[in-house]
JSON list of C-alpha atoms in Angstrom, two decimals:
[
{"chain": "A", "resi": 1, "resn": "GLY", "atom": "CA", "xyz": [3.99, 0.31, 14.40]},
{"chain": "A", "resi": 2, "resn": "ALA", "atom": "CA", "xyz": [6.11, 2.50, 12.17]},
{"chain": "A", "resi": 3, "resn": "VAL", "atom": "CA", "xyz": [4.77, 5.95, 11.30]},
{"chain": "A", "resi": 4, "resn": "VAL", "atom": "CA", "xyz": [4.94, 7.70, 7.96]},
{"chain": "A", "resi": 5, "resn": "SER", "atom": "CA", "xyz": [3.82, 11.29, 7.61]},
{"chain": "A", "resi": 6, "resn": "GLN", "atom": "CA", "xyz": [2.87, 13.13, 4.47]},
{"chain": "A", "resi": 7, "resn": "HIS", "atom": "CA", "xyz": [2.54, 16.85, 3.89]},
{"chain": "A", "resi": 8, "resn": "PRO", "atom": "CA", "xyz": [0.43, 18.57, 2.80]},
{"chain": "A", "resi": 9, "resn": "SER", "atom": "CA", "xyz": [-2.70, 16.52, 3.34]},
{"chain": "A", "resi": 10, "resn": "TRP", "atom": "CA", "xyz": [-4.49, 18.42, 0.63]},
{"chain": "A", "resi": 11, "resn": "VAL", "atom": "CA", "xyz": [-3.57, 21.08, -1.87]},
{"chain": "A", "resi": 12, "resn": "ILE", "atom": "CA", "xyz": [-5.41, 23.14, -4.46]},
{"chain": "A", "resi": 13, "resn": "CYS", "atom": "CA", "xyz": [-3.35, 24.81, -7.14]},
{"chain": "A", "resi": 14, "resn": "LYS", "atom": "CA", "xyz": [-3.73, 26.56, -10.47]},
{"chain": "A", "resi": 15, "resn": "SER", "atom": "CA", "xyz": [-2.97, 24.82, -13.71]},
{"chain": "A", "resi": 16, "resn": "GLY", "atom": "CA", "xyz": [0.67, 25.27, -14.71]},
{"chain": "A", "resi": 17, "resn": "THR", "atom": "CA", "xyz": [2.07, 25.53, -11.21]},
{"chain": "A", "resi": 18, "resn": "SER", "atom": "CA", "xyz": [4.26, 22.97, -9.46]},
{"chain": "A", "resi": 19, "resn": "VAL", "atom": "CA", "xyz": [3.35, 21.19, -6.27]},
{"chain": "A", "resi": 20, "resn": "LYS", "atom": "CA", "xyz": [5.72, 19.45, -3.85]},
{"chain": "A", "resi": 21, "resn": "ILE", "atom": "CA", "xyz": [4.60, 16.66, -1.55]},
{"chain": "A", "resi": 22, "resn": "GLU", "atom": "CA", "xyz": [6.79, 15.49, 1.31]},
{"chain": "A", "resi": 23, "resn": "CYS", "atom": "CA", "xyz": [6.93, 12.00, 2.79]},
{"chain": "A", "resi": 24, "resn": "ARG", "atom": "CA", "xyz": [8.74, 11.32, 6.05]},
{"chain": "A", "resi": 25, "resn": "SER", "atom": "CA", "xyz": [9.40, 8.17, 8.02]},
{"chain": "A", "resi": 26, "resn": "LEU", "atom": "CA", "xyz": [9.17, 9.38, 11.61]},
{"chain": "A", "resi": 27, "resn": "ASP", "atom": "CA", "xyz": [10.54, 6.54, 13.68]},
{"chain": "A", "resi": 28, "resn": "PHE", "atom": "CA", "xyz": [12.58, 4.43, 11.31]},
{"chain": "A", "resi": 29, "resn": "GLN", "atom": "CA", "xyz": [15.03, 4.85, 8.50]},
{"chain": "A", "resi": 30, "resn": "ALA", "atom": "CA", "xyz": [13.62, 4.11, 5.07]},
{"chain": "A", "resi": 31, "resn": "THR", "atom": "CA", "xyz": [16.09, 3.22, 2.37]},
{"chain": "A", "resi": 32, "resn": "THR", "atom": "CA", "xyz": [13.21, 2.61, -0.01]},
{"chain": "A", "resi": 33, "resn": "MET", "atom": "CA", "xyz": [10.13, 4.75, -0.50]},
{"chain": "A", "resi": 34, "resn": "PHE", "atom": "CA", "xyz": [7.27, 4.32, -2.91]},
{"chain": "A", "resi": 35, "resn": "TRP", "atom": "CA", "xyz": [4.87, 6.76, -4.49]},
{"chain": "A", "resi": 36, "resn": "TYR", "atom": "CA", "xyz": [1.38, 5.71, -5.47]},
{"chain": "A", "resi": 37, "resn": "ARG", "atom": "CA", "xyz": [-1.56, 7.32, -7.14]},
{"chain": "A", "resi": 38, "resn": "GLN", "atom": "CA", "xyz": [-5.10, 6.26, -6.38]},
{"chain": "A", "resi": 39, "resn": "PHE", "atom": "CA", "xyz": [-8.27, 7.07, -8.26]},
{"chain": "A", "resi": 40, "resn": "PRO", "atom": "CA", "xyz": [-11.65, 6.83, -6.50]},
{"chain": "A", "resi": 41, "resn": "LYS", "atom": "CA", "xyz": [-12.75, 3.29, -5.73]},
{"chain": "A", "resi": 42, "resn": "GLN", "atom": "CA", "xyz": [-9.65, 1.83, -7.33]},
{"chain": "A", "resi": 43, "resn": "SER", "atom": "CA", "xyz": [-6.52, 0.14, -6.11]},
{"chain": "A", "resi": 44, "resn": "LEU", "atom": "CA", "xyz": [-3.19, 1.85, -5.63]},
{"chain": "A", "resi": 45, "resn": "MET", "atom": "CA", "xyz": [-1.12, 2.42, -8.74]},
{"chain": "A", "resi": 46, "resn": "LEU", "atom": "CA", "xyz": [2.61, 2.44, -8.17]},
{"chain": "A", "resi": 47, "resn": "MET", "atom": "CA", "xyz": [4.25, 5.43, -9.82]},
{"chain": "A", "resi": 48, "resn": "ALA", "atom": "CA", "xyz": [7.86, 5.03, -8.77]},
{"chain": "A", "resi": 49, "resn": "THR", "atom": "CA", "xyz": [10.26, 3.48, -6.31]},
{"chain": "A", "resi": 50, "resn": "SER", "atom": "CA", "xyz": [12.91, 5.66, -4.79]},
{"chain": "A", "resi": 51, "resn": "ASN", "atom": "CA", "xyz": [16.06, 4.58, -3.02]},
{"chain": "A", "resi": 52, "resn": "GLU", "atom": "CA", "xyz": [18.00, 6.92, -0.81]},
{"chain": "A", "resi": 53, "resn": "GLY", "atom": "CA", "xyz": [20.86, 8.54, -2.68]},
{"chain": "A", "resi": 54, "resn": "SER", "atom": "CA", "xyz": [19.99, 7.21, -6.11]},
{"chain": "A", "resi": 55, "resn": "LYS", "atom": "CA", "xyz": [17.61, 7.94, -8.95]},
{"chain": "A", "resi": 56, "resn": "ALA", "atom": "CA", "xyz": [14.04, 6.79, -8.72]},
{"chain": "A", "resi": 57, "resn": "THR", "atom": "CA", "xyz": [12.76, 3.90, -10.79]},
{"chain": "A", "resi": 58, "resn": "TYR", "atom": "CA", "xyz": [9.58, 4.87, -12.58]},
{"chain": "A", "resi": 59, "resn": "GLU", "atom": "CA", "xyz": [6.82, 2.55, -13.65]},
{"chain": "A", "resi": 60, "resn": "GLN", "atom": "CA", "xyz": [5.95, 2.25, -17.30]},
{"chain": "A", "resi": 61, "resn": "GLY", "atom": "CA", "xyz": [3.81, 5.14, -18.48]},
{"chain": "A", "resi": 62, "resn": "VAL", "atom": "CA", "xyz": [4.79, 7.52, -15.67]},
{"chain": "A", "resi": 63, "resn": "GLU", "atom": "CA", "xyz": [6.46, 10.68, -16.93]},
{"chain": "A", "resi": 64, "resn": "LYS", "atom": "CA", "xyz": [9.76, 11.20, -15.16]},
{"chain": "A", "resi": 65, "resn": "ASP", "atom": "CA", "xyz": [9.94, 14.88, -16.03]},
{"chain": "A", "resi": 66, "resn": "LYS", "atom": "CA", "xyz": [6.46, 15.53, -14.75]},
{"chain": "A", "resi": 67, "resn": "PHE", "atom": "CA", "xyz": [6.69, 13.63, -11.48]},
{"chain": "A", "resi": 68, "resn": "LEU", "atom": "CA", "xyz": [10.07, 14.46, -9.98]},
{"chain": "A", "resi": 69, "resn": "ILE", "atom": "CA", "xyz": [11.09, 12.30, -7.07]},
{"chain": "A", "resi": 70, "resn": "ASN", "atom": "CA", "xyz": [13.92, 13.04, -4.68]},
{"chain": "A", "resi": 71, "resn": "HIS", "atom": "CA", "xyz": [15.00, 10.78, -1.82]},
{"chain": "A", "resi": 72, "resn": "ALA", "atom": "CA", "xyz": [17.71, 12.87, -0.25]},
{"chain": "A", "resi": 73, "resn": "SER", "atom": "CA", "xyz": [17.83, 11.28, 3.18]},
{"chain": "A", "resi": 74, "resn": "LEU", "atom": "CA", "xyz": [16.82, 8.10, 4.98]},
{"chain": "A", "resi": 75, "resn": "THR", "atom": "CA", "xyz": [13.71, 9.78, 6.33]},
{"chain": "A", "resi": 76, "resn": "LEU", "atom": "CA", "xyz": [12.54, 12.07, 3.55]},
{"chain": "A", "resi": 77, "resn": "SER", "atom": "CA", "xyz": [11.32, 11.66, 0.00]},
{"chain": "A", "resi": 78, "resn": "THR", "atom": "CA", "xyz": [9.59, 14.30, -2.08]},
{"chain": "A", "resi": 79, "resn": "LEU", "atom": "CA", "xyz": [7.31, 14.14, -5.09]},
{"chain": "A", "resi": 80, "resn": "THR", "atom": "CA", "xyz": [7.04, 17.27, -7.22]},
{"chain": "A", "resi": 81, "resn": "VAL", "atom": "CA", "xyz": [4.25, 17.48, -9.74]},
{"chain": "A", "resi": 82, "resn": "THR", "atom": "CA", "xyz": [5.58, 19.93, -12.31]},
{"chain": "A", "resi": 83, "resn": "SER", "atom": "CA", "xyz": [3.34, 22.11, -14.45]},
{"chain": "A", "resi": 84, "resn": "ALA", "atom": "CA", "xyz": [0.27, 20.51, -12.96]},
{"chain": "A", "resi": 85, "resn": "HIS", "atom": "CA", "xyz": [-2.88, 20.14, -15.02]},
{"chain": "A", "resi": 86, "resn": "PRO", "atom": "CA", "xyz": [-6.42, 19.15, -14.04]},
{"chain": "A", "resi": 87, "resn": "GLU", "atom": "CA", "xyz": [-5.80, 15.55, -15.11]},
{"chain": "A", "resi": 88, "resn": "ASP", "atom": "CA", "xyz": [-3.11, 15.34, -12.42]},
{"chain": "A", "resi": 89, "resn": "SER", "atom": "CA", "xyz": [-5.79, 15.79, -9.78]},
{"chain": "A", "resi": 90, "resn": "SER", "atom": "CA", "xyz": [-5.74, 12.67, -7.68]},
{"chain": "A", "resi": 91, "resn": "PHE", "atom": "CA", "xyz": [-4.89, 11.13, -4.32]},
{"chain": "A", "resi": 92, "resn": "TYR", "atom": "CA", "xyz": [-1.17, 10.57, -3.91]},
{"chain": "A", "resi": 93, "resn": "ILE", "atom": "CA", "xyz": [0.15, 8.16, -1.27]},
{"chain": "A", "resi": 94, "resn": "CYS", "atom": "CA", "xyz": [3.69, 7.53, -0.18]},
{"chain": "A", "resi": 95, "resn": "SER", "atom": "CA", "xyz": [4.99, 4.44, 1.51]},
{"chain": "A", "resi": 96, "resn": "ALA", "atom": "CA", "xyz": [8.24, 3.61, 3.25]},
{"chain": "A", "resi": 97, "resn": "ARG", "atom": "CA", "xyz": [10.09, 0.41, 3.99]},
{"chain": "A", "resi": 98, "resn": "ALA", "atom": "CA", "xyz": [12.99, -0.06, 6.37]},
{"chain": "A", "resi": 99, "resn": "PRO", "atom": "CA", "xyz": [16.17, -1.90, 5.37]},
{"chain": "A", "resi": 100, "resn": "PRO", "atom": "CA", "xyz": [17.07, -5.27, 6.88]},
{"chain": "A", "resi": 101, "resn": "GLY", "atom": "CA", "xyz": [17.99, -5.18, 10.54]},
{"chain": "A", "resi": 102, "resn": "GLN", "atom": "CA", "xyz": [15.25, -2.93, 11.83]},
{"chain": "A", "resi": 103, "resn": "GLY", "atom": "CA", "xyz": [12.82, -5.77, 12.27]},
{"chain": "A", "resi": 104, "resn": "ILE", "atom": "CA", "xyz": [10.15, -4.31, 10.04]},
{"chain": "A", "resi": 105, "resn": "GLN", "atom": "CA", "xyz": [11.89, -4.38, 6.72]},
{"chain": "A", "resi": 106, "resn": "GLU", "atom": "CA", "xyz": [9.44, -6.68, 5.02]},
{"chain": "A", "resi": 107, "resn": "THR", "atom": "CA", "xyz": [6.52, -4.37, 5.67]},
{"chain": "A", "resi": 108, "resn": "GLN", "atom": "CA", "xyz": [5.59, -1.16, 3.94]},
{"chain": "A", "resi": 109, "resn": "TYR", "atom": "CA", "xyz": [3.99, 1.57, 5.98]},
{"chain": "A", "resi": 110, "resn": "PHE", "atom": "CA", "xyz": [1.87, 4.19, 4.32]},
{"chain": "A", "resi": 111, "resn": "GLY", "atom": "CA", "xyz": [1.46, 7.90, 4.72]},
{"chain": "A", "resi": 112, "resn": "PRO", "atom": "CA", "xyz": [-2.02, 9.40, 5.10]},
{"chain": "A", "resi": 113, "resn": "GLY", "atom": "CA", "xyz": [-2.08, 10.61, 1.50]},
{"chain": "A", "resi": 114, "resn": "THR", "atom": "CA", "xyz": [-2.31, 13.96, -0.25]},
{"chain": "A", "resi": 115, "resn": "ARG", "atom": "CA", "xyz": [-5.37, 15.12, -2.14]},
{"chain": "A", "resi": 116, "resn": "LEU", "atom": "CA", "xyz": [-4.34, 17.25, -5.10]},
{"chain": "A", "resi": 117, "resn": "LEU", "atom": "CA", "xyz": [-6.85, 19.36, -6.98]},
{"chain": "A", "resi": 118, "resn": "VAL", "atom": "CA", "xyz": [-5.63, 21.29, -9.98]},
{"chain": "A", "resi": 119, "resn": "LEU", "atom": "CA", "xyz": [-7.95, 24.01, -11.19]},
{"chain": "B", "resi": 1, "resn": "ALA", "atom": "CA", "xyz": [4.76, -11.94, -13.24]},
{"chain": "B", "resi": 2, "resn": "GLN", "atom": "CA", "xyz": [2.96, -12.11, -9.95]},
{"chain": "B", "resi": 3, "resn": "THR", "atom": "CA", "xyz": [-0.72, -11.29, -9.73]},
{"chain": "B", "resi": 4, "resn": "VAL", "atom": "CA", "xyz": [-3.19, -10.88, -6.89]},
{"chain": "B", "resi": 5, "resn": "THR", "atom": "CA", "xyz": [-6.90, -11.48, -7.36]},
{"chain": "B", "resi": 6, "resn": "GLN", "atom": "CA", "xyz": [-9.72, -10.42, -5.09]},
{"chain": "B", "resi": 7, "resn": "SER", "atom": "CA", "xyz": [-12.89, -11.81, -6.58]},
{"chain": "B", "resi": 8, "resn": "GLN", "atom": "CA", "xyz": [-15.31, -10.07, -4.23]},
{"chain": "B", "resi": 9, "resn": "PRO", "atom": "CA", "xyz": [-15.72, -6.38, -5.10]},
{"chain": "B", "resi": 10, "resn": "GLU", "atom": "CA", "xyz": [-18.14, -5.87, -2.21]},
{"chain": "B", "resi": 11, "resn": "MET", "atom": "CA", "xyz": [-19.11, -7.76, 0.92]},
{"chain": "B", "resi": 12, "resn": "SER", "atom": "CA", "xyz": [-21.52, -7.08, 3.73]},
{"chain": "B", "resi": 13, "resn": "VAL", "atom": "CA", "xyz": [-21.63, -8.42, 7.28]},
{"chain": "B", "resi": 14, "resn": "GLN", "atom": "CA", "xyz": [-23.82, -7.89, 10.30]},
{"chain": "B", "resi": 15, "resn": "GLU", "atom": "CA", "xyz": [-22.24, -6.37, 13.34]},
{"chain": "B", "resi": 16, "resn": "ALA", "atom": "CA", "xyz": [-20.78, -9.05, 15.66]},
{"chain": "B", "resi": 17, "resn": "GLU", "atom": "CA", "xyz": [-20.83, -11.65, 12.88]},
{"chain": "B", "resi": 18, "resn": "THR", "atom": "CA", "xyz": [-17.88, -13.20, 11.05]},
{"chain": "B", "resi": 19, "resn": "VAL", "atom": "CA", "xyz": [-16.88, -12.50, 7.47]},
{"chain": "B", "resi": 20, "resn": "THR", "atom": "CA", "xyz": [-14.20, -13.94, 5.22]},
{"chain": "B", "resi": 21, "resn": "LEU", "atom": "CA", "xyz": [-12.58, -12.02, 2.40]},
{"chain": "B", "resi": 22, "resn": "SER", "atom": "CA", "xyz": [-10.97, -14.01, -0.39]},
{"chain": "B", "resi": 23, "resn": "CYS", "atom": "CA", "xyz": [-7.61, -13.51, -2.04]},
{"chain": "B", "resi": 24, "resn": "THR", "atom": "CA", "xyz": [-5.70, -15.66, -4.46]},
{"chain": "B", "resi": 25, "resn": "TYR", "atom": "CA", "xyz": [-2.34, -15.01, -6.00]},
{"chain": "B", "resi": 26, "resn": "ASP", "atom": "CA", "xyz": [-0.11, -16.38, -8.66]},
{"chain": "B", "resi": 27, "resn": "THR", "atom": "CA", "xyz": [3.64, -16.71, -8.33]},
{"chain": "B", "resi": 28, "resn": "SER", "atom": "CA", "xyz": [6.45, -19.07, -9.19]},
{"chain": "B", "resi": 29, "resn": "GLU", "atom": "CA", "xyz": [8.46, -18.04, -6.14]},
{"chain": "B", "resi": 30, "resn": "SER", "atom": "CA", "xyz": [8.63, -20.01, -2.94]},
{"chain": "B", "resi": 31, "resn": "ASP", "atom": "CA", "xyz": [9.57, -17.24, -0.53]},
{"chain": "B", "resi": 32, "resn": "TYR", "atom": "CA", "xyz": [7.36, -14.21, -0.25]},
{"chain": "B", "resi": 33, "resn": "TYR", "atom": "CA", "xyz": [5.18, -12.14, 2.04]},
{"chain": "B", "resi": 34, "resn": "LEU", "atom": "CA", "xyz": [1.45, -11.62, 1.97]},
{"chain": "B", "resi": 35, "resn": "PHE", "atom": "CA", "xyz": [-0.42, -8.72, 3.51]},
{"chain": "B", "resi": 36, "resn": "TRP", "atom": "CA", "xyz": [-3.88, -7.45, 4.16]},
{"chain": "B", "resi": 37, "resn": "TYR", "atom": "CA", "xyz": [-4.27, -3.69, 4.27]},
{"chain": "B", "resi": 38, "resn": "LYS", "atom": "CA", "xyz": [-7.37, -1.79, 5.30]},
{"chain": "B", "resi": 39, "resn": "GLN", "atom": "CA", "xyz": [-8.31, 1.56, 3.82]},
{"chain": "B", "resi": 40, "resn": "PRO", "atom": "CA", "xyz": [-11.16, 3.26, 5.72]},
{"chain": "B", "resi": 41, "resn": "PRO", "atom": "CA", "xyz": [-12.95, 6.36, 4.41]},
{"chain": "B", "resi": 42, "resn": "SER", "atom": "CA", "xyz": [-10.05, 8.50, 5.65]},
{"chain": "B", "resi": 43, "resn": "ARG", "atom": "CA", "xyz": [-8.02, 6.69, 2.93]},
{"chain": "B", "resi": 44, "resn": "GLN", "atom": "CA", "xyz": [-5.14, 5.98, 5.31]},
{"chain": "B", "resi": 45, "resn": "MET", "atom": "CA", "xyz": [-3.72, 2.56, 4.45]},
{"chain": "B", "resi": 46, "resn": "ILE", "atom": "CA", "xyz": [-3.46, 0.49, 7.60]},
{"chain": "B", "resi": 47, "resn": "LEU", "atom": "CA", "xyz": [-1.64, -2.82, 7.88]},
{"chain": "B", "resi": 48, "resn": "VAL", "atom": "CA", "xyz": [-4.03, -5.44, 9.21]},
{"chain": "B", "resi": 49, "resn": "ILE", "atom": "CA", "xyz": [-1.97, -8.59, 9.12]},
{"chain": "B", "resi": 50, "resn": "ARG", "atom": "CA", "xyz": [1.01, -10.13, 7.37]},
{"chain": "B", "resi": 51, "resn": "GLN", "atom": "CA", "xyz": [2.11, -13.66, 6.64]},
{"chain": "B", "resi": 52, "resn": "GLU", "atom": "CA", "xyz": [5.51, -15.03, 5.75]},
{"chain": "B", "resi": 53, "resn": "ALA", "atom": "CA", "xyz": [5.22, -17.79, 3.18]},
{"chain": "B", "resi": 54, "resn": "TYR", "atom": "CA", "xyz": [7.77, -20.00, 4.92]},
{"chain": "B", "resi": 55, "resn": "LYS", "atom": "CA", "xyz": [5.59, -20.13, 8.04]},
{"chain": "B", "resi": 56, "resn": "GLN", "atom": "CA", "xyz": [2.92, -22.80, 8.06]},
{"chain": "B", "resi": 57, "resn": "GLN", "atom": "CA", "xyz": [1.09, -21.29, 10.98]},
{"chain": "B", "resi": 58, "resn": "ASN", "atom": "CA", "xyz": [-1.64, -18.86, 10.07]},
{"chain": "B", "resi": 59, "resn": "ALA", "atom": "CA", "xyz": [-1.11, -15.32, 11.30]},
{"chain": "B", "resi": 60, "resn": "THR", "atom": "CA", "xyz": [-3.59, -13.82, 13.75]},
{"chain": "B", "resi": 61, "resn": "GLU", "atom": "CA", "xyz": [-4.06, -10.32, 15.11]},
{"chain": "B", "resi": 62, "resn": "ASN", "atom": "CA", "xyz": [-6.85, -10.08, 17.65]},
{"chain": "B", "resi": 63, "resn": "ARG", "atom": "CA", "xyz": [-10.12, -10.44, 15.68]},
{"chain": "B", "resi": 64, "resn": "PHE", "atom": "CA", "xyz": [-8.28, -10.82, 12.37]},
{"chain": "B", "resi": 65, "resn": "SER", "atom": "CA", "xyz": [-6.88, -14.10, 11.15]},
{"chain": "B", "resi": 66, "resn": "VAL", "atom": "CA", "xyz": [-5.83, -15.54, 7.85]},
{"chain": "B", "resi": 67, "resn": "ASN", "atom": "CA", "xyz": [-6.22, -18.89, 6.18]},
{"chain": "B", "resi": 68, "resn": "PHE", "atom": "CA", "xyz": [-3.00, -19.31, 4.24]},
{"chain": "B", "resi": 69, "resn": "GLN", "atom": "CA", "xyz": [-3.04, -22.20, 1.80]},
{"chain": "B", "resi": 70, "resn": "LYS", "atom": "CA", "xyz": [0.32, -22.10, 0.05]},
{"chain": "B", "resi": 71, "resn": "ALA", "atom": "CA", "xyz": [-0.29, -24.96, -2.36]},
{"chain": "B", "resi": 72, "resn": "ALA", "atom": "CA", "xyz": [-3.59, -23.45, -3.43]},
{"chain": "B", "resi": 73, "resn": "LYS", "atom": "CA", "xyz": [-2.10, -19.93, -3.45]},
{"chain": "B", "resi": 74, "resn": "SER", "atom": "CA", "xyz": [-4.92, -18.67, -1.33]},
{"chain": "B", "resi": 75, "resn": "PHE", "atom": "CA", "xyz": [-4.79, -16.09, 1.46]},
{"chain": "B", "resi": 76, "resn": "SER", "atom": "CA", "xyz": [-8.20, -15.29, 2.92]},
{"chain": "B", "resi": 77, "resn": "LEU", "atom": "CA", "xyz": [-8.88, -12.87, 5.76]},
{"chain": "B", "resi": 78, "resn": "LYS", "atom": "CA", "xyz": [-11.38, -13.71, 8.49]},
{"chain": "B", "resi": 79, "resn": "ILE", "atom": "CA", "xyz": [-12.80, -10.93, 10.61]},
{"chain": "B", "resi": 80, "resn": "SER", "atom": "CA", "xyz": [-14.53, -12.15, 13.74]},
{"chain": "B", "resi": 81, "resn": "ASP", "atom": "CA", "xyz": [-17.01, -10.20, 15.85]},
{"chain": "B", "resi": 82, "resn": "SER", "atom": "CA", "xyz": [-17.26, -7.53, 13.15]},
{"chain": "B", "resi": 83, "resn": "GLN", "atom": "CA", "xyz": [-17.45, -3.95, 14.33]},
{"chain": "B", "resi": 84, "resn": "LEU", "atom": "CA", "xyz": [-18.73, -0.82, 12.62]},
{"chain": "B", "resi": 85, "resn": "GLY", "atom": "CA", "xyz": [-15.16, 0.45, 12.48]},
{"chain": "B", "resi": 86, "resn": "ASP", "atom": "CA", "xyz": [-14.18, -2.50, 10.31]},
{"chain": "B", "resi": 87, "resn": "ALA", "atom": "CA", "xyz": [-16.07, -0.98, 7.39]},
{"chain": "B", "resi": 88, "resn": "ALA", "atom": "CA", "xyz": [-13.43, -0.18, 4.80]},
{"chain": "B", "resi": 89, "resn": "MET", "atom": "CA", "xyz": [-11.80, -1.23, 1.58]},
{"chain": "B", "resi": 90, "resn": "TYR", "atom": "CA", "xyz": [-9.54, -4.21, 2.14]},
{"chain": "B", "resi": 91, "resn": "PHE", "atom": "CA", "xyz": [-6.57, -4.87, -0.11]},
{"chain": "B", "resi": 92, "resn": "CYS", "atom": "CA", "xyz": [-4.62, -8.10, -0.34]},
{"chain": "B", "resi": 93, "resn": "ALA", "atom": "CA", "xyz": [-0.98, -7.65, -1.34]},
{"chain": "B", "resi": 94, "resn": "TYR", "atom": "CA", "xyz": [2.00, -9.79, -2.30]},
{"chain": "B", "resi": 95, "resn": "ARG", "atom": "CA", "xyz": [5.69, -9.04, -2.12]},
{"chain": "B", "resi": 96, "resn": "SER", "atom": "CA", "xyz": [8.64, -11.15, -3.10]},
{"chain": "B", "resi": 97, "resn": "ALA", "atom": "CA", "xyz": [11.10, -11.91, -0.31]},
{"chain": "B", "resi": 98, "resn": "ARG", "atom": "CA", "xyz": [14.05, -11.41, -2.61]},
{"chain": "B", "resi": 99, "resn": "LEU", "atom": "CA", "xyz": [16.07, -8.35, -1.62]},
{"chain": "B", "resi": 100, "resn": "GLY", "atom": "CA", "xyz": [17.32, -5.75, -4.00]},
{"chain": "B", "resi": 101, "resn": "TYR", "atom": "CA", "xyz": [16.91, -2.16, -4.91]},
{"chain": "B", "resi": 102, "resn": "GLY", "atom": "CA", "xyz": [14.41, -1.14, -7.52]},
{"chain": "B", "resi": 103, "resn": "GLY", "atom": "CA", "xyz": [12.79, -3.55, -9.93]},
{"chain": "B", "resi": 104, "resn": "ALA", "atom": "CA", "xyz": [9.85, -5.83, -9.58]},
{"chain": "B", "resi": 105, "resn": "THR", "atom": "CA", "xyz": [11.15, -7.73, -6.56]},
{"chain": "B", "resi": 106, "resn": "ASN", "atom": "CA", "xyz": [10.56, -4.79, -4.25]},
{"chain": "B", "resi": 107, "resn": "LYS", "atom": "CA", "xyz": [7.05, -3.99, -5.28]},
{"chain": "B", "resi": 108, "resn": "LEU", "atom": "CA", "xyz": [3.86, -4.65, -3.40]},
{"chain": "B", "resi": 109, "resn": "ILE", "atom": "CA", "xyz": [1.44, -6.24, -5.82]},
{"chain": "B", "resi": 110, "resn": "PHE", "atom": "CA", "xyz": [-2.08, -5.24, -4.83]},
{"chain": "B", "resi": 111, "resn": "GLY", "atom": "CA", "xyz": [-5.41, -6.82, -5.55]},
{"chain": "B", "resi": 112, "resn": "THR", "atom": "CA", "xyz": [-8.33, -4.70, -6.70]},
{"chain": "B", "resi": 113, "resn": "GLY", "atom": "CA", "xyz": [-9.83, -4.56, -3.23]},
{"chain": "B", "resi": 114, "resn": "THR", "atom": "CA", "xyz": [-12.99, -5.66, -1.44]},
{"chain": "B", "resi": 115, "resn": "LEU", "atom": "CA", "xyz": [-15.32, -3.03, -0.04]},
{"chain": "B", "resi": 116, "resn": "LEU", "atom": "CA", "xyz": [-16.67, -4.29, 3.28]},
{"chain": "B", "resi": 117, "resn": "ALA", "atom": "CA", "xyz": [-19.86, -2.85, 4.72]},
{"chain": "B", "resi": 118, "resn": "VAL", "atom": "CA", "xyz": [-20.84, -3.57, 8.32]},
{"chain": "B", "resi": 119, "resn": "GLN", "atom": "CA", "xyz": [-24.54, -3.44, 9.07]},
{"chain": "B", "resi": 120, "resn": "PRO", "atom": "CA", "xyz": [-25.63, -2.43, 12.57]}
]
């Protein structure tokens, strides 16, 4: 199956700093990537959808200026948590989907997630 | 708007036995995809099985099979010969088959999950 990597796998930072999380599709081109947040024992909450070369579409209630998303290439999307605060501590998961023609376009593949702890 | 409901927050099964996880969904669309994802303690989301709504035949993947009832909008997952490694949170998900960038048509709609325990 398709592989999606995410880096870093965990990060601890001080309140007020910014943290960047990278998501890469390793063996397919992903025109669309998704960023989720997951709280313990809960389902995934979609934060935003990013399409290569265009602005991300944010879900209602997600602060665009706080969670900056860049999808600069067909294999890389980044999520930057700006001026992080303890309430931003969470598990962040990215997901990638291939465009039509690659045989897997209807399926989303997920990265292993990033645990963020803001002190 | 589409919704996905998993009415079983927790399930338990004996090793080597069979268990069925329930999922129902609501949609007015006729063409869509359904998925079961597994999230073990590592929290890596793993695709278990997928079903295209236009296919009448139920999807199977080794010990995993689905019972897709389109008219009833039901999509249950059966795990046969359960193994300790099957213990995980299982999420049912829906996605419209309509193409397009951004917007609701591209989203995976997840259920709330079923936590499966496998007893040795």
